[in-house]
PDB file of C-alpha atoms in Angstrom:
ATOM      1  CA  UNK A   1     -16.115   4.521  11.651  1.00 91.00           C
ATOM      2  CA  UNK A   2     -16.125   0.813  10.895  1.00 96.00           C
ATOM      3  CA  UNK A   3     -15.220  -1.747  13.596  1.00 96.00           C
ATOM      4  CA  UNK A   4     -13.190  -4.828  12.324  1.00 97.00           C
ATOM      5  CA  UNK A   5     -10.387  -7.268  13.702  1.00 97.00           C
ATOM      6  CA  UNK A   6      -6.546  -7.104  12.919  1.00 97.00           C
ATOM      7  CA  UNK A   7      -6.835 -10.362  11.715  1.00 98.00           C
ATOM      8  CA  UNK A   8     -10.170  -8.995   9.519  1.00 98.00           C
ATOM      9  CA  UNK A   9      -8.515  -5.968   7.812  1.00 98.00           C
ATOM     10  CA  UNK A  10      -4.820  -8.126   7.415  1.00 98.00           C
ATOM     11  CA  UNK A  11      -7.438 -10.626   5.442  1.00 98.00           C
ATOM     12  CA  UNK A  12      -8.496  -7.579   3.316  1.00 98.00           C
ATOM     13  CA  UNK A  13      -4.704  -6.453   2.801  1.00 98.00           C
ATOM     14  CA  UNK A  14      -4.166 -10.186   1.624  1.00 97.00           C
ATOM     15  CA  UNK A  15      -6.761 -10.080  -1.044  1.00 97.00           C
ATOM     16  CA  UNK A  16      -5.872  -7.317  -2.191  1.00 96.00           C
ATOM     17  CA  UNK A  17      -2.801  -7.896  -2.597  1.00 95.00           C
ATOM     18  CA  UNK A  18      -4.118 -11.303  -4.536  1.00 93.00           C
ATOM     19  CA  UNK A  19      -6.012  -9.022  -6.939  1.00 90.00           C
ATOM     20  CA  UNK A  20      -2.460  -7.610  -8.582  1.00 88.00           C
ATOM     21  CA  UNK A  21      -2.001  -9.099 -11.868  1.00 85.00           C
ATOM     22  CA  UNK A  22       0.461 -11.747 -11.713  1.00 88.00           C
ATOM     23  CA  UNK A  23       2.602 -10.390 -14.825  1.00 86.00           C
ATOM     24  CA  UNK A  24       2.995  -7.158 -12.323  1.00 84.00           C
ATOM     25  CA  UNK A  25       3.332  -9.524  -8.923  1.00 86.00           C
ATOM     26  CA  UNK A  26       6.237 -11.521 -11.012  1.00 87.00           C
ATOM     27  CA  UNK A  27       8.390  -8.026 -11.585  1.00 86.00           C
ATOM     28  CA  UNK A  28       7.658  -6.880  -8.099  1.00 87.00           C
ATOM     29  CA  UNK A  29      11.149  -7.341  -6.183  1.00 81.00           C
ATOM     30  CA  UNK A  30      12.451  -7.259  -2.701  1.00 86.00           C
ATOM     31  CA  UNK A  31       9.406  -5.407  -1.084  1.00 92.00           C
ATOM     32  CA  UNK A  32       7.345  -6.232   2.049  1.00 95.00           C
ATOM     33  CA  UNK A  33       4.113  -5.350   3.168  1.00 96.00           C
ATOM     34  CA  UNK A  34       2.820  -4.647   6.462  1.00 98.00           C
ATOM     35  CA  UNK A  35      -0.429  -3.586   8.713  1.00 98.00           C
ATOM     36  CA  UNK A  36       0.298  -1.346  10.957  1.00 98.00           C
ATOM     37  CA  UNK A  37      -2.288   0.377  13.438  1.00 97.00           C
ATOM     38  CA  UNK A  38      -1.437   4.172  13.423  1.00 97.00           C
ATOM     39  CA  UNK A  39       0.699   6.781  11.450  1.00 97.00           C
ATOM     40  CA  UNK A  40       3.467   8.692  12.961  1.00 94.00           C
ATOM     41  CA  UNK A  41       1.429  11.899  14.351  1.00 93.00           C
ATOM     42  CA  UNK A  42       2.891  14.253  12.313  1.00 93.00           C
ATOM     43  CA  UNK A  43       0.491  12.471   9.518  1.00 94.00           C
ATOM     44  CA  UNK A  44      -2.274  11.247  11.525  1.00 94.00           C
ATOM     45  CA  UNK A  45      -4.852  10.776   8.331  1.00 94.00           C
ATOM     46  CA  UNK A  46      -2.014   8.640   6.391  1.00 97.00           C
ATOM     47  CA  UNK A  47      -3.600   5.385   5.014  1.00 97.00           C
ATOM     48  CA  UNK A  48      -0.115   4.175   3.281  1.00 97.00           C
ATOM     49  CA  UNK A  49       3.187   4.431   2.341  1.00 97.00           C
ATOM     50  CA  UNK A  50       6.128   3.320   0.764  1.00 96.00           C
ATOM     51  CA  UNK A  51       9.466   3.433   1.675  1.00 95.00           C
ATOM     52  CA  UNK A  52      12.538   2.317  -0.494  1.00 93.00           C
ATOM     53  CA  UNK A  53      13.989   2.665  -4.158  1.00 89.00           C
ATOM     54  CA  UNK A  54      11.182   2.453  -6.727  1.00 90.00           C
ATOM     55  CA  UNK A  55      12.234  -0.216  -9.760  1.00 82.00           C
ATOM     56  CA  UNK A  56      12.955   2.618 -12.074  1.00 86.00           C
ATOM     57  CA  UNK A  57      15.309   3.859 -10.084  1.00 82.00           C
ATOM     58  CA  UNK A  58      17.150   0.861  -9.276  1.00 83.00           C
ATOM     59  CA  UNK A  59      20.825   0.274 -11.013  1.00 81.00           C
ATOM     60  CA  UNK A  60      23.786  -1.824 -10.663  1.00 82.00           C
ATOM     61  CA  UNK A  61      24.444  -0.874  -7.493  1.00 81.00           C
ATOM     62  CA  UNK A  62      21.224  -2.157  -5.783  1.00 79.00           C
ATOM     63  CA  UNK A  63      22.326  -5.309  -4.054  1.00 80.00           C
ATOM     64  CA  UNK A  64      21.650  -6.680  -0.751  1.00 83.00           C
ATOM     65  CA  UNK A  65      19.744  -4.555   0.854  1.00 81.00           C
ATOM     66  CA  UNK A  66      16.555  -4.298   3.287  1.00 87.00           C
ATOM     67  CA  UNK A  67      13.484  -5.061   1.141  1.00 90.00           C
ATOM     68  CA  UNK A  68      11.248  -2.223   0.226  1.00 92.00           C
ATOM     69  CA  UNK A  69       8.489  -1.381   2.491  1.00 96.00           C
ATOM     70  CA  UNK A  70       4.940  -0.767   1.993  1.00 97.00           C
ATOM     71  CA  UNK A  71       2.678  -0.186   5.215  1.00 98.00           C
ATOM     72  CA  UNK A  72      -1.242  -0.216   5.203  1.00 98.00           C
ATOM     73  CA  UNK A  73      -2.624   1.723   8.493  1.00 98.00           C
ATOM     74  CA  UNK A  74      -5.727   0.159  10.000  1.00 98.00           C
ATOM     75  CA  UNK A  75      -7.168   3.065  11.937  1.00 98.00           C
ATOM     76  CA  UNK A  76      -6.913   5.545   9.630  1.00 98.00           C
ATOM     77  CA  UNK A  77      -8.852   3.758   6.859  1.00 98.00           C
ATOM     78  CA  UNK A  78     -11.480   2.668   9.438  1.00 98.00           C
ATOM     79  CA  UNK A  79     -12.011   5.767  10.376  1.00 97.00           C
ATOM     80  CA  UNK A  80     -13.214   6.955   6.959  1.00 96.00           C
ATOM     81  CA  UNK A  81     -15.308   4.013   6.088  1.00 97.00           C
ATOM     82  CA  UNK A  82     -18.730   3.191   7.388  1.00 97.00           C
ATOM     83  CA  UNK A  83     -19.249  -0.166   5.826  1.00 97.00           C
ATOM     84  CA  UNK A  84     -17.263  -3.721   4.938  1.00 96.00           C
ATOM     85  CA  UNK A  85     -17.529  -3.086   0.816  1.00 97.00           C
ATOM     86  CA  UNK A  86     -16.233   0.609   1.543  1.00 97.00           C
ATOM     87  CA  UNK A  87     -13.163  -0.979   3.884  1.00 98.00           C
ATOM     88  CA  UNK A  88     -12.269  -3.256   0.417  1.00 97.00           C
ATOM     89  CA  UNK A  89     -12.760  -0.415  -1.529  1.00 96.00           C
ATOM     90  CA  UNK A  90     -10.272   2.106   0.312  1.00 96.00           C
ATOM     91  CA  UNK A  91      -7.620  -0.781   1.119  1.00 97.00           C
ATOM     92  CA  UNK A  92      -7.583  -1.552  -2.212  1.00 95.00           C
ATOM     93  CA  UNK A  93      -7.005   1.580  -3.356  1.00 94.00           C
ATOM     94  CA  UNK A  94      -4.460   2.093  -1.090  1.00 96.00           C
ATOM     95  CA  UNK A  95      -2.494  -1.296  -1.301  1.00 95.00           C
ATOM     96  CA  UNK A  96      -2.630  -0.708  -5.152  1.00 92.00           C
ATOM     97  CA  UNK A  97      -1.439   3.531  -4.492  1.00 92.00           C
ATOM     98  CA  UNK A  98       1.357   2.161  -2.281  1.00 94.00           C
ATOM     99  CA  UNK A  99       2.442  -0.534  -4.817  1.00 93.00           C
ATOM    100  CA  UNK A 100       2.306   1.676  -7.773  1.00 92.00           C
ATOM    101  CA  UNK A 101       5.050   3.668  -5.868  1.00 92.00           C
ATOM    102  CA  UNK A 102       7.144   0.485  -6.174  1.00 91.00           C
ATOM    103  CA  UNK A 103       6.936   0.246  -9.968  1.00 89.00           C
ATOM    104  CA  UNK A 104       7.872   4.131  -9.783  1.00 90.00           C
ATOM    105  CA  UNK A 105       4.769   6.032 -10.633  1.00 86.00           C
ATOM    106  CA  UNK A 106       4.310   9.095  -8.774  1.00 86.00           C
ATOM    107  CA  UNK A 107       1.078  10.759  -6.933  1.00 81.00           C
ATOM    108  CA  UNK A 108      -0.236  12.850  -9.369  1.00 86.00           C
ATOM    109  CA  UNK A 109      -0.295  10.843 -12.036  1.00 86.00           C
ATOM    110  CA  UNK A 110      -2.351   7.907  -9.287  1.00 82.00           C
ATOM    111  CA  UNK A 111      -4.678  10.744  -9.177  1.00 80.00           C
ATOM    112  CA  UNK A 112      -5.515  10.949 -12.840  1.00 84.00           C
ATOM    113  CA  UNK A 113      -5.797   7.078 -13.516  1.00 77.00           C
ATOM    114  CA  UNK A 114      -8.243   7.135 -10.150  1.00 75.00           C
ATOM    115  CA  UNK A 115      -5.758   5.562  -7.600  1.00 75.00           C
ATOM    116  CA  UNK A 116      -5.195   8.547  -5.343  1.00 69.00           C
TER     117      UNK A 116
END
């Protein structure tokens, strides 16, 4: 388990969230992303998620509401890293996972293009 600040990891969240190609960051819309420290317990290994209505599946009627909301868990991903580069490495991984959601892309197919 790697030790690190709030302030430390939300740094790591940032830059990885700086490493999205800005044709992709232009088309992202109405989404927010937070750090958060734990999962619910009924999915205590959880290391993202998103919740809201994926841009595919958005339609005339999407107006005024809540942004999406993408959430990057701190302990979790600590816990399975033993070094800094591995901590970029997994919240990478995952801020990119959770985003893909966004643009509608589903788990299985993050798995085959190495995102899962």
């Amino acid at each position: 388990m790697l030790e690190m600040s709030r302030d430390a990891f939300e740094e790591l969240v940032s830059d990885a969230l700086d490493q999205i190609p800005p044709e992709l960051a232009r088309v992202m819309d109405n989404v927010a992303v937070f750090v958060e420290d734990e999962p619910a317990q009924t999915d205590p290994t959880l290391l993202g998620l998103y919740e809201g209505t994926p841009l595919t599946e958005r339609g005339e009627w999407y107006a005024g509401v809540l942004p999406d909301r993408i959430t990057i868990y701190m302990g979790p991903i600590l816990r399975m890293v033993d070094t800094p580069d591995e901590a970029v490495d997994e919240i990478t991984t995952t801020v990119v996972h959770e985003i893909a959601h966004h643009f509608g892309i589903e788990d299985e197919r993050l798995h085959e293009l190495g995102w899962g």
